[in-house]
mmCIF file of C-alpha atoms in Angstrom:
data_model
loop_
_atom_site.group_PDB
_atom_site.id
_atom_site.type_symbol
_atom_site.label_atom_id
_atom_site.label_comp_id
_atom_site.label_asym_id
_atom_site.label_seq_id
_atom_site.Cartn_x
_atom_site.Cartn_y
_atom_site.Cartn_z
ATOM 1 C CA MET A 1 80.799 65.122 83.289
ATOM 2 C CA GLN A 2 83.844 66.679 81.585
ATOM 3 C CA THR A 3 85.892 69.383 83.175
ATOM 4 C CA ALA A 4 89.282 70.782 83.739
ATOM 5 C CA CYS A 5 90.551 70.767 87.417
ATOM 6 C CA PRO A 6 90.584 74.125 88.791
ATOM 7 C CA SER A 7 93.842 73.637 90.540
ATOM 8 C CA CYS A 8 95.989 71.840 87.821
ATOM 9 C CA ASP A 9 93.990 72.243 84.685
ATOM 10 C CA HIS A 10 94.046 68.486 83.894
ATOM 11 C CA VAL A 11 90.918 67.390 81.763
ATOM 12 C CA ILE A 12 88.927 65.117 83.740
ATOM 13 C CA GLU A 13 86.139 62.890 82.647
ATOM 14 C CA ILE A 14 83.837 62.132 85.891
ATOM 15 C CA PRO A 15 81.238 59.457 85.626
ATOM 16 C CA ASP A 16 77.774 59.776 87.053
ATOM 17 C CA LEU A 17 78.346 59.496 90.894
ATOM 18 C CA LYS A 18 76.150 57.361 93.052
ATOM 19 C CA ALA A 19 75.021 58.656 96.534
ATOM 20 C CA LYS A 20 77.939 59.521 98.988
ATOM 21 C CA GLN A 21 80.449 59.263 96.312
ATOM 22 C CA LEU A 22 83.274 61.883 95.806
ATOM 23 C CA ALA A 23 85.123 62.781 92.655
ATOM 24 C CA VAL A 24 88.788 63.963 93.243
ATOM 25 C CA CYS A 25 91.283 65.080 90.813
ATOM 26 C CA PRO A 26 94.137 62.218 90.275
ATOM 27 C CA HIS A 27 96.839 64.544 89.794
ATOM 28 C CA CYS A 28 96.476 67.073 92.558
ATOM 29 C CA ASN A 29 93.824 65.661 94.872
ATOM 30 C CA THR A 30 91.594 68.661 94.482
ATOM 31 C CA LYS A 31 87.826 67.755 95.276
ATOM 32 C CA LEU A 32 85.821 68.143 92.018
ATOM 33 C CA LEU A 33 82.403 66.717 92.566
ATOM 34 C CA SER A 34 80.360 64.944 95.327
ATOM 35 C CA SER A 35 76.806 63.423 95.355
ATOM 36 C CA GLN A 36 74.430 62.556 98.186
ATOM 37 C CA ALA A 37 70.986 60.958 98.241
ATOM 38 C CA ASN A 38 68.221 63.459 98.640
ATOM 39 C CA GLN A 39 70.367 66.453 98.597
ATOM 40 C CA ASP A 40 68.094 69.100 97.608
ATOM 41 C CA SER A 41 65.597 68.259 100.555
ATOM 42 C CA HIS A 42 68.490 68.099 102.957
ATOM 43 C CA ILE A 43 69.693 71.519 101.975
ATOM 44 C CA VAL A 44 66.256 73.071 101.971
ATOM 45 C CA ALA A 45 65.501 71.674 105.529
ATOM 46 C CA LEU A 46 68.832 72.895 107.020
ATOM 47 C CA SER A 47 68.486 76.311 105.295
ATOM 48 C CA LEU A 48 64.894 76.632 106.836
ATOM 49 C CA SER A 49 66.498 75.751 110.032
ATOM 50 C CA ALA A 50 69.179 78.088 110.074
ATOM 51 C CA ILE A 51 66.768 80.923 109.170
ATOM 52 C CA VAL A 52 64.724 80.179 112.075
ATOM 53 C CA MET A 53 67.680 79.895 114.432
ATOM 54 C CA LEU A 54 69.159 82.948 113.164
ATOM 55 C CA LEU A 55 65.931 85.093 113.356
ATOM 56 C CA SER A 56 65.488 83.696 117.083
ATOM 57 C CA SER A 57 68.968 84.934 117.815
ATOM 58 C CA MET A 58 68.190 88.510 117.044
ATOM 59 C CA PHE A 59 65.605 89.453 119.555
ATOM 60 C CA TYR A 60 66.567 87.658 122.967
ATOM 61 C CA PRO A 61 69.569 88.137 125.306
ATOM 62 C CA PHE A 62 72.892 86.953 123.742
ATOM 63 C CA LEU A 63 75.188 87.340 126.632
ATOM 64 C CA SER A 64 75.146 88.853 130.135
ATOM 65 C CA PHE A 65 77.942 90.377 132.022
ATOM 66 C CA THR A 66 77.697 91.003 135.740
ATOM 67 C CA SER A 67 80.446 92.909 137.765
ATOM 68 C CA SER A 68 80.226 94.347 141.249
ATOM 69 C CA GLY A 69 76.624 93.928 141.275
ATOM 70 C CA ILE A 70 76.070 95.795 137.766
ATOM 71 C CA THR A 71 74.706 93.811 134.750
ATOM 72 C CA GLN A 72 75.219 94.528 131.401
ATOM 73 C CA THR A 73 73.067 92.304 128.701
ATOM 74 C CA ILE A 74 73.428 92.481 125.048
ATOM 75 C CA THR A 75 71.656 91.202 122.019
ATOM 76 C CA LEU A 76 73.218 89.992 118.926
ATOM 77 C CA PRO A 77 72.649 93.075 116.895
ATOM 78 C CA ASP A 78 74.453 95.069 119.616
ATOM 79 C CA ALA A 79 77.764 93.700 118.539
ATOM 80 C CA ALA A 80 77.795 96.014 115.710
ATOM 81 C CA ARG A 81 75.467 98.827 116.937
ATOM 82 C CA ILE A 82 77.939 99.746 119.851
ATOM 83 C CA LEU A 83 80.786 99.964 117.357
ATOM 84 C CA PHE A 84 78.727 102.684 115.356
ATOM 85 C CA ASN A 85 78.560 104.632 118.655
ATOM 86 C CA TYR A 86 82.185 104.651 118.940
ATOM 87 C CA ASP A 87 82.546 105.943 115.158
ATOM 88 C CA SER A 88 83.914 102.612 114.279
ATOM 89 C CA ASP A 89 81.637 102.367 111.184
ATOM 90 C CA PHE A 90 83.833 100.400 109.072
ATOM 91 C CA LEU A 91 83.877 97.291 111.703
ATOM 92 C CA GLY A 92 80.390 97.796 112.738
ATOM 93 C CA LEU A 93 79.288 97.409 109.078
ATOM 94 C CA PHE A 94 81.585 94.499 108.398
ATOM 95 C CA ILE A 95 80.323 92.662 111.393
ATOM 96 C CA ASP A 96 76.409 93.152 110.620
ATOM 97 C CA VAL A 97 77.050 92.177 106.992
ATOM 98 C CA SER A 98 79.535 89.114 107.524
ATOM 99 C CA ILE A 99 77.490 87.441 110.524
ATOM 100 C CA ILE A 100 73.799 88.606 109.936
ATOM 101 C CA GLY A 101 73.241 90.095 106.613
ATOM 102 C CA LEU A 102 75.153 87.818 104.149
ATOM 103 C CA PRO A 103 74.215 84.640 105.813
ATOM 104 C CA MET A 104 70.443 85.506 105.771
ATOM 105 C CA PHE A 105 70.585 86.715 101.992
ATOM 106 C CA LEU A 106 72.351 83.532 101.033
ATOM 107 C CA LEU A 107 70.094 81.174 102.953
ATOM 108 C CA LEU A 108 67.010 82.834 101.211
ATOM 109 C CA LEU A 109 68.686 82.292 97.793
ATOM 110 C CA ILE A 110 69.621 78.668 98.424
ATOM 111 C CA ILE A 111 66.039 77.662 99.394
ATOM 112 C CA PRO A 112 64.295 78.566 96.366
ATOM 113 C CA LEU A 113 67.359 77.335 94.201
ATOM 114 C CA HIS A 114 67.010 73.967 95.516
ATOM 115 C CA LEU A 115 63.148 73.908 94.891
ATOM 116 C CA GLY A 116 63.381 74.157 91.173
ATOM 117 C CA LEU A 117 63.190 77.976 90.757
ATOM 118 C CA LEU A 118 66.023 77.934 88.267
ATOM 119 C CA LYS A 119 63.971 75.868 86.082
ATOM 120 C CA ALA A 120 61.131 78.423 85.969
ATOM 121 C CA LEU A 121 63.393 81.465 85.852
ATOM 122 C CA PRO A 122 64.357 83.126 82.651
ATOM 123 C CA TYR A 123 68.017 81.971 81.844
ATOM 124 C CA LEU A 124 69.351 85.599 82.427
ATOM 125 C CA TRP A 125 67.954 85.784 85.920
ATOM 126 C CA GLY A 126 68.930 82.228 86.638
ATOM 127 C CA LYS A 127 72.549 82.632 85.871
ATOM 128 C CA ARG A 128 72.750 86.058 87.796
ATOM 129 C CA LEU A 129 71.265 84.313 90.786
ATOM 130 C CA LEU A 130 73.853 81.421 90.788
ATOM 131 C CA LYS A 131 76.851 83.758 90.298
ATOM 132 C CA MET A 132 75.819 85.643 93.238
ATOM 133 C CA THR A 133 75.295 82.752 95.485
ATOM 134 C CA PHE A 134 78.819 81.114 94.710
ATOM 135 C CA ALA A 135 80.315 84.730 95.144
ATOM 136 C CA LEU A 136 78.990 85.466 98.545
ATOM 137 C CA GLU A 137 79.842 82.346 100.213
ATOM 138 C CA PRO A 138 83.434 82.944 100.930
ATOM 139 C CA TRP A 139 82.683 86.035 102.836
ATOM 140 C CA ILE A 140 80.326 84.775 105.480
ATOM 141 C CA MET A 141 82.125 84.422 108.712
ATOM 142 C CA SER A 142 79.348 83.068 111.290
ATOM 143 C CA GLU A 143 81.447 80.397 112.363
ATOM 144 C CA ILE A 144 84.377 82.301 113.191
ATOM 145 C CA PHE A 145 82.211 84.754 115.033
ATOM 146 C CA LEU A 146 81.040 81.936 117.241
ATOM 147 C CA ILE A 147 84.543 80.893 118.000
ATOM 148 C CA GLY A 148 85.434 84.698 118.717
ATOM 149 C CA VAL A 149 82.743 84.749 121.231
ATOM 150 C CA MET A 150 83.903 81.872 123.150
ATOM 151 C CA VAL A 151 87.414 83.326 123.029
ATOM 152 C CA SER A 152 85.996 86.743 124.443
ATOM 153 C CA MET A 153 84.379 84.978 127.396
ATOM 154 C CA VAL A 154 87.532 83.141 128.318
ATOM 155 C CA LYS A 155 89.134 86.563 128.400
ATOM 156 C CA ILE A 156 86.664 88.206 130.772
ATOM 157 C CA MET A 157 85.610 85.061 132.688
ATOM 158 C CA SER A 158 87.973 85.787 135.519
ATOM 159 C CA MET A 159 86.834 89.404 135.960
ATOM 160 C CA ALA A 160 83.152 88.812 136.166
ATOM 161 C CA ASP A 161 80.290 86.499 135.793
ATOM 162 C CA ILE A 162 79.049 85.629 132.277
ATOM 163 C CA GLU A 163 75.791 84.185 131.363
ATOM 164 C CA PHE A 164 74.859 82.809 128.006
ATOM 165 C CA GLY A 165 71.510 83.868 126.781
ATOM 166 C CA VAL A 166 68.918 82.076 124.713
ATOM 167 C CA SER A 167 70.054 83.916 121.447
ATOM 168 C CA PHE A 168 73.569 82.412 122.043
ATOM 169 C CA TYR A 169 72.262 78.872 121.939
ATOM 170 C CA SER A 170 70.213 79.771 118.892
ATOM 171 C CA TYR A 171 73.087 81.317 116.908
ATOM 172 C CA ALA A 172 75.294 78.184 117.729
ATOM 173 C CA ALA A 173 72.390 76.272 116.215
ATOM 174 C CA PHE A 174 72.191 78.328 113.149
ATOM 175 C CA VAL A 175 75.924 77.901 112.573
ATOM 176 C CA ILE A 176 75.727 74.222 112.656
ATOM 177 C CA CYS A 177 72.697 74.247 110.262
ATOM 178 C CA TYR A 178 74.355 76.807 107.918
ATOM 179 C CA VAL A 179 77.716 75.192 107.745
ATOM 180 C CA SER A 180 75.765 71.574 107.100
ATOM 181 C CA ALA A 181 73.952 73.299 104.352
ATOM 182 C CA ILE A 182 77.017 74.848 102.642
ATOM 183 C CA ALA A 183 78.643 71.636 102.831
ATOM 184 C CA LYS A 184 76.063 69.977 100.782
ATOM 185 C CA LEU A 185 75.841 72.536 97.909
ATOM 186 C CA ASN A 186 76.511 70.880 94.495
ATOM 187 C CA LYS A 187 77.499 73.684 91.999
ATOM 188 C CA HIS A 188 77.477 71.304 88.968
ATOM 189 C CA ALA A 189 73.864 70.031 89.625
ATOM 190 C CA LEU A 190 72.591 73.531 90.063
ATOM 191 C CA TRP A 191 74.316 74.874 86.833
ATOM 192 C CA GLN A 192 72.734 71.528 85.119
ATOM 193 C CA GLN A 193 69.319 73.079 85.960
ATOM 194 C CA ILE A 194 69.894 76.207 83.887
ATOM 195 C CA LYS A 195 71.566 74.622 80.975
ATOM 196 C CA PRO A 196 73.169 71.229 80.530
ATOM 197 C CA PRO A 197 76.912 71.069 79.844
ATOM 198 C CA VAL A 198 78.156 71.058 76.139
ATOM 199 C CA TYR A 199 80.366 67.917 75.719
ATOM 200 C CA ILE A 200 83.768 68.620 73.765
ATOM 201 C CA GLU A 201 84.632 65.854 71.475
ATOM 202 C CA GLN A 202 88.007 64.221 70.922
ATOM 203 C CA THR A 203 89.447 65.871 74.261
ATOM 204 C CA LYS A 204 92.396 63.966 75.851
ATOM 205 C CA PRO A 205 91.726 62.921 79.295
ATOM 206 C CA ASN A 206 94.640 63.185 81.761
ATOM 207 C CA THR A 207 95.960 65.939 79.584
ATOM 208 C CA ARG A 208 95.979 69.672 80.601
ATOM 209 C CA ALA A 209 93.390 71.704 79.067
ATOM 210 C CA ILE A 210 95.803 74.354 77.906
ATOM 211 C CA ASP A 211 97.942 71.957 75.907
ATOM 212 C CA GLN A 212 94.626 71.281 73.785
ATOM 213 C CA GLY A 213 93.772 74.781 73.145
ATOM 214 C CA LEU A 214 90.807 74.502 75.942
ATOM 215 C CA ARG A 215 89.741 76.575 78.919
ATOM 216 C CA ALA A 216 87.598 76.016 81.894
ATOM 217 C CA CYS A 217 84.880 78.579 82.740
ATOM 218 C CA HIS A 218 85.837 79.964 86.124
ATOM 219 C CA VAL A 219 81.976 80.342 87.019
ATOM 220 C CA CYS A 220 80.295 77.283 85.657
ATOM 221 C CA GLY A 221 83.180 74.866 85.025
ATOM 222 C CA GLN A 222 82.205 74.334 81.302
ATOM 223 C CA LEU A 223 85.185 73.322 79.066
ATOM 224 C CA GLY A 224 85.233 75.015 75.844
ATOM 225 C CA ASP A 225 87.727 76.666 73.204
ATOM 226 C CA THR A 226 85.877 80.110 72.886
ATOM 227 C CA ASP A 227 86.434 83.344 74.519
ATOM 228 C CA ILE A 228 82.533 83.313 75.786
ATOM 229 C CA CYS A 229 81.312 80.423 77.897
ATOM 230 C CA VAL A 230 78.627 78.453 75.879
ATOM 231 C CA ARG A 231 76.757 77.719 79.134
ATOM 232 C CA CYS A 232 76.779 80.925 81.246
ATOM 233 C CA GLU A 233 78.067 83.462 78.720
ATOM 234 C CA SER A 234 80.834 84.664 80.984
ATOM 235 C CA LYS A 235 84.000 85.729 79.592
ATOM 236 C CA THR A 236 86.603 82.828 79.645
ATOM 237 C CA PHE A 237 90.432 82.913 80.101
ATOM 238 C CA THR A 238 93.315 80.486 79.682
ATOM 239 C CA ARG A 239 94.461 81.898 82.885
ATOM 240 C CA ASN A 240 93.026 84.687 85.269
ATOM 241 C CA PRO A 241 94.270 87.892 83.766
ATOM 242 C CA CYS A 242 97.261 89.274 85.857
ATOM 243 C CA SER A 243 96.771 86.850 88.503
ATOM 244 C CA VAL A 244 100.218 87.128 90.011
ATOM 245 C CA GLN A 245 100.259 91.040 89.711
ATOM 246 C CA LYS A 246 96.909 91.127 91.481
ATOM 247 C CA ALA A 247 97.785 88.819 94.201
ATOM 248 C CA ALA A 248 101.182 90.645 94.783
ATOM 249 C CA ALA A 249 99.467 94.012 94.924
ATOM 250 C CA TRP A 250 96.881 92.676 97.601
ATOM 251 C CA LEU A 251 99.710 90.910 99.454
ATOM 252 C CA ILE A 252 101.882 94.217 99.587
ATOM 253 C CA THR A 253 98.769 96.042 100.940
ATOM 254 C CA SER A 254 98.319 93.463 103.613
ATOM 255 C CA ILE A 255 101.765 93.484 104.577
ATOM 256 C CA ALA A 256 101.791 97.213 104.796
ATOM 257 C CA CYS A 257 98.806 96.828 107.359
ATOM 258 C CA TYR A 258 100.354 94.039 109.422
ATOM 259 C CA ILE A 259 102.629 96.287 110.987
ATOM 260 C CA PRO A 260 100.364 98.856 112.461
ATOM 261 C CA ALA A 261 98.004 96.193 113.273
ATOM 262 C CA ASN A 262 100.426 94.650 115.749
ATOM 263 C CA VAL A 263 101.842 98.073 116.853
ATOM 264 C CA PHE A 264 98.572 100.166 117.361
ATOM 265 C CA PRO A 265 96.233 99.090 120.340
ATOM 266 C CA ILE A 266 93.324 96.819 118.944
ATOM 267 C CA MET A 267 91.197 98.031 122.173
ATOM 268 C CA TYR A 268 91.429 99.969 125.352
ATOM 269 C CA THR A 269 90.273 98.588 128.668
ATOM 270 C CA THR A 270 89.010 101.083 131.482
ATOM 271 C CA SER A 271 89.155 99.738 134.999
ATOM 272 C CA LEU A 272 88.218 101.992 137.941
ATOM 273 C CA GLY A 273 88.984 104.960 135.626
ATOM 274 C CA ASP A 274 92.379 103.731 134.399
ATOM 275 C CA GLU A 275 92.598 103.403 130.743
ATOM 276 C CA THR A 276 94.988 100.639 129.549
ATOM 277 C CA PRO A 277 95.666 99.933 125.899
ATOM 278 C CA SER A 278 95.945 96.262 124.514
ATOM 279 C CA THR A 279 97.685 95.379 121.359
ATOM 280 C CA LEU A 280 97.644 91.857 119.871
ATOM 281 C CA ILE A 281 100.690 90.465 121.520
ATOM 282 C CA GLY A 282 99.696 92.209 124.717
ATOM 283 C CA GLY A 283 96.239 90.378 124.659
ATOM 284 C CA VAL A 284 98.175 86.865 124.130
ATOM 285 C CA MET A 285 100.432 87.489 127.071
ATOM 286 C CA ILE A 286 97.528 88.295 129.369
ATOM 287 C CA LEU A 287 95.923 85.133 128.366
ATOM 288 C CA TRP A 288 98.999 83.246 129.054
ATOM 289 C CA ASN A 289 99.845 84.804 132.041
ATOM 290 C CA SER A 290 96.219 84.071 133.445
ATOM 291 C CA GLY A 291 96.805 80.340 132.654
ATOM 292 C CA SER A 292 94.606 80.189 129.492
ATOM 293 C CA TYR A 293 97.307 78.454 127.523
ATOM 294 C CA PRO A 294 95.130 76.714 124.754
ATOM 295 C CA ILE A 295 93.110 80.091 124.043
ATOM 296 C CA ALA A 296 96.406 82.163 124.095
ATOM 297 C CA MET A 297 97.898 79.915 121.588
ATOM 298 C CA ILE A 298 94.834 80.001 119.374
ATOM 299 C CA ILE A 299 94.928 83.910 119.362
ATOM 300 C CA PHE A 300 98.566 83.836 119.042
ATOM 301 C CA LEU A 301 98.369 81.236 115.832
ATOM 302 C CA ALA A 302 95.338 83.043 114.266
ATOM 303 C CA SER A 303 96.204 86.800 114.694
ATOM 304 C CA VAL A 304 100.075 86.993 114.659
ATOM 305 C CA VAL A 305 101.510 83.588 113.004
ATOM 306 C CA VAL A 306 99.015 82.759 110.498
ATOM 307 C CA PRO A 307 98.826 86.164 108.737
ATOM 308 C CA LEU A 308 102.697 86.237 108.516
ATOM 309 C CA ALA A 309 102.831 82.701 107.358
ATOM 310 C CA LYS A 310 100.092 83.321 104.677
ATOM 311 C CA ALA A 311 102.258 86.372 103.366
ATOM 312 C CA LEU A 312 105.420 84.270 103.338
ATOM 313 C CA VAL A 313 103.682 81.420 101.448
ATOM 314 C CA MET A 314 101.622 83.599 99.026
ATOM 315 C CA SER A 315 104.972 85.354 98.144
ATOM 316 C CA PHE A 316 106.741 82.026 97.750
ATOM 317 C CA LEU A 317 104.100 80.779 95.270
ATOM 318 C CA CYS A 318 104.357 84.076 93.389
ATOM 319 C CA PHE A 319 107.735 83.331 92.836
ATOM 320 C CA MET A 320 107.413 79.623 92.007
ATOM 321 C CA VAL A 321 105.001 80.599 89.103
ATOM 322 C CA ALA A 322 108.149 81.570 87.088
ATOM 323 C CA ARG A 323 109.598 78.222 87.631
ATOM 324 C CA PRO A 324 108.847 75.054 85.643
ATOM 325 C CA ALA A 325 106.528 72.436 87.433
ATOM 326 C CA ASN A 326 108.370 69.678 89.274
ATOM 327 C CA ARG A 327 107.634 66.950 91.567
ATOM 328 C CA GLN A 328 106.740 69.324 94.514
ATOM 329 C CA THR A 329 104.018 71.086 92.488
ATOM 330 C CA LYS A 330 101.434 69.017 93.980
ATOM 331 C CA SER A 331 102.645 69.955 97.489
ATOM 332 C CA TYR A 332 102.495 73.661 96.606
ATOM 333 C CA THR A 333 99.002 73.217 95.356
ATOM 334 C CA ARG A 334 98.066 71.711 98.651
ATOM 335 C CA ILE A 335 99.744 74.658 100.289
ATOM 336 C CA TYR A 336 97.886 77.131 98.422
ATOM 337 C CA GLN A 337 94.514 75.355 99.074
ATOM 338 C CA LEU A 338 95.159 75.310 102.731
ATOM 339 C CA THR A 339 96.172 79.073 102.792
ATOM 340 C CA GLU A 340 92.954 79.849 100.969
ATOM 341 C CA PHE A 341 91.007 77.955 103.350
ATOM 342 C CA ILE A 342 92.321 79.408 106.786
ATOM 343 C CA GLY A 343 92.055 82.781 105.252
ATOM 344 C CA LYS A 344 89.294 84.328 106.999
ATOM 345 C CA TRP A 345 89.870 82.485 110.236
ATOM 346 C CA SER A 346 92.414 85.152 111.493
ATOM 347 C CA MET A 347 89.313 87.381 111.771
ATOM 348 C CA ILE A 348 89.008 85.805 115.315
ATOM 349 C CA ASP A 349 90.474 88.729 117.039
ATOM 350 C CA VAL A 350 88.211 91.250 115.392
ATOM 351 C CA PHE A 351 84.944 89.254 116.635
ATOM 352 C CA VAL A 352 86.661 89.187 120.066
ATOM 353 C CA VAL A 353 87.196 92.819 120.286
ATOM 354 C CA ALA A 354 83.494 93.482 118.973
ATOM 355 C CA ILE A 355 82.011 91.214 121.442
ATOM 356 C CA LEU A 356 84.208 92.903 124.437
ATOM 357 C CA VAL A 357 83.203 96.422 123.245
ATOM 358 C CA ALA A 358 79.496 95.599 123.229
ATOM 359 C CA LEU A 359 79.493 93.638 126.444
ATOM 360 C CA VAL A 360 81.827 95.330 128.766
ATOM 361 C CA GLN A 361 80.328 98.749 129.061
ATOM 362 C CA LEU A 362 79.806 99.725 132.909
ATOM 363 C CA GLY A 363 81.381 103.372 132.595
ATOM 364 C CA ASN A 364 84.445 103.977 134.441
ATOM 365 C CA LEU A 365 83.994 100.833 136.647
ATOM 366 C CA MET A 366 85.082 98.681 133.559
ATOM 367 C CA SER A 367 84.750 99.369 130.016
ATOM 368 C CA VAL A 368 86.229 98.374 126.636
ATOM 369 C CA THR A 369 86.562 100.527 123.737
ATOM 370 C CA PRO A 370 87.987 99.671 119.992
ATOM 371 C CA GLY A 371 91.524 100.737 118.940
ATOM 372 C CA ILE A 372 92.729 101.813 115.572
ATOM 373 C CA GLY A 373 94.636 98.644 115.401
ATOM 374 C CA THR A 374 91.482 96.682 114.949
ATOM 375 C CA VAL A 375 90.652 98.546 111.568
ATOM 376 C CA PHE A 376 94.407 97.887 110.429
ATOM 377 C CA PHE A 377 93.942 94.239 111.130
ATOM 378 C CA THR A 378 90.509 93.655 109.541
ATOM 379 C CA THR A 379 91.963 95.412 106.542
ATOM 380 C CA MET A 380 94.988 93.093 106.551
ATOM 381 C CA VAL A 381 92.935 90.035 106.722
ATOM 382 C CA ILE A 382 90.533 91.132 103.778
ATOM 383 C CA CYS A 383 93.626 91.988 101.597
ATOM 384 C CA GLN A 384 95.054 88.576 102.168
ATOM 385 C CA MET A 385 91.666 86.880 101.320
ATOM 386 C CA LEU A 386 91.743 88.961 98.129
ATOM 387 C CA ALA A 387 95.290 87.882 97.422
ATOM 388 C CA ALA A 388 94.469 84.316 97.636
ATOM 389 C CA HIS A 389 91.207 84.550 95.404
ATOM 390 C CA ALA A 390 93.245 86.461 92.881
ATOM 391 C CA PHE A 391 95.992 83.860 92.635
ATOM 392 C CA ASP A 392 95.646 81.233 90.005
ATOM 393 C CA PRO A 393 97.098 77.884 91.228
ATOM 394 C CA ARG A 394 97.024 76.457 87.748
ATOM 395 C CA LEU A 395 100.224 78.752 87.174
ATOM 396 C CA LEU A 396 102.115 76.502 89.196
ATOM 397 C CA TRP A 397 101.635 73.577 86.940
ATOM 398 C CA ASP A 398 102.500 75.632 83.691
ATOM 399 C CA ASN A 399 105.749 75.374 81.550
ATOM 400 C CA PRO A 400 107.235 78.563 80.056
ATOM 401 C CA GLU A 401 105.233 78.106 76.857
ATOM 402 C CA ASN A 402 102.116 77.879 78.781
ATOM 403 C CA LEU A 403 102.946 80.877 80.702
ATOM 404 C CA LYS A 404 103.762 82.771 77.325
ATOM 405 C CA THR A 405 100.154 81.851 75.765
ATOM 406 C CA ALA A 406 98.480 83.167 78.952
ATOM 407 C CA LYS A 407 100.499 86.259 78.738
ATOM 408 C CA GLN A 408 99.716 86.959 75.264
ATOM 409 C CA GLU A 409 96.030 86.518 75.926
ATOM 410 C CA THR A 410 96.250 88.962 78.628
ATOM 411 C CA LEU A 411 97.700 91.578 76.481
ATOM 412 C CA VAL A 412 95.176 90.885 73.794
#
């Protein structure tokens, strides 16, 4: 296989891999390709199991909350439904889509793709399905929702009796199967079923593609020197157009949302008719004072420190694009990859609020309602994810001449 590393743009010749082998870029250590025995059958089996578990988690009790002899039981769809009742349509839709809708849709795509559907479909339909599959995956947050459920249980365990229903264990099994299936996806093998890659003669391995007048398709990875990919017919660019500008715009928007997300209450807690607002920092302090130190630290890191750190890191990387590559560029690339990976994990607090709102509904005795801070926080995390996706890490490795070439191409 012939490709250019998506992180540093070096042309790499990857030999045929045996089972359990992994191809890594020798320049920046980015994972390029992996191979496993019976990969298709494993993915199909795990995906089918995940679908069965997800469907099972929809119709049975998910969690039960008992206080002063009053019991409140919710199912998984209630987490979003009750938010709709409080006119939090944005949050309700986001939760429904990210933890139920998108995972189910993606699994229903993955199964036929690994049963040979791509070979039977017309070329146009096949490439559209693959593009959709790989575009949806970063926005699925089932595993984060599961962690959010556990954190919310710690928050209210001292106030009431909590019981996990059958659906909770089904959803936990779904998350395990889903994550395992996604980890085995092989982008290169799927694209090969549509159309084999075109080999470019007289390339210079271990030399950057931009220095050879080549570019790698951002969709299928095909190396070429044309404006249109010869394999998937997507428009190709030497560098993602206006990458730094787009990343900076999303970053500024996220910073603008960060302040109200921390100032305004993310939820209101009513106990015996007395309503108390709770901010992000306030929730962390309550957990810390109650002795839940590990959970308090997780929430503080995920909801307060990580978003601020991501904003600082992305700002620093946008600044470093204008400087020539040096011996630290490899470290900058790793920092970017880590920032992109942890981007959606800041969403834990949003899911904590959703579970508490759905579960704690005992009228004036005890209830939880969402606050405007949750909307700002959700918007902030989404903007930071979009900023990370918009940033092109190959710019960190470019010299001034490369940047000039990429800029001229964008203007054209």
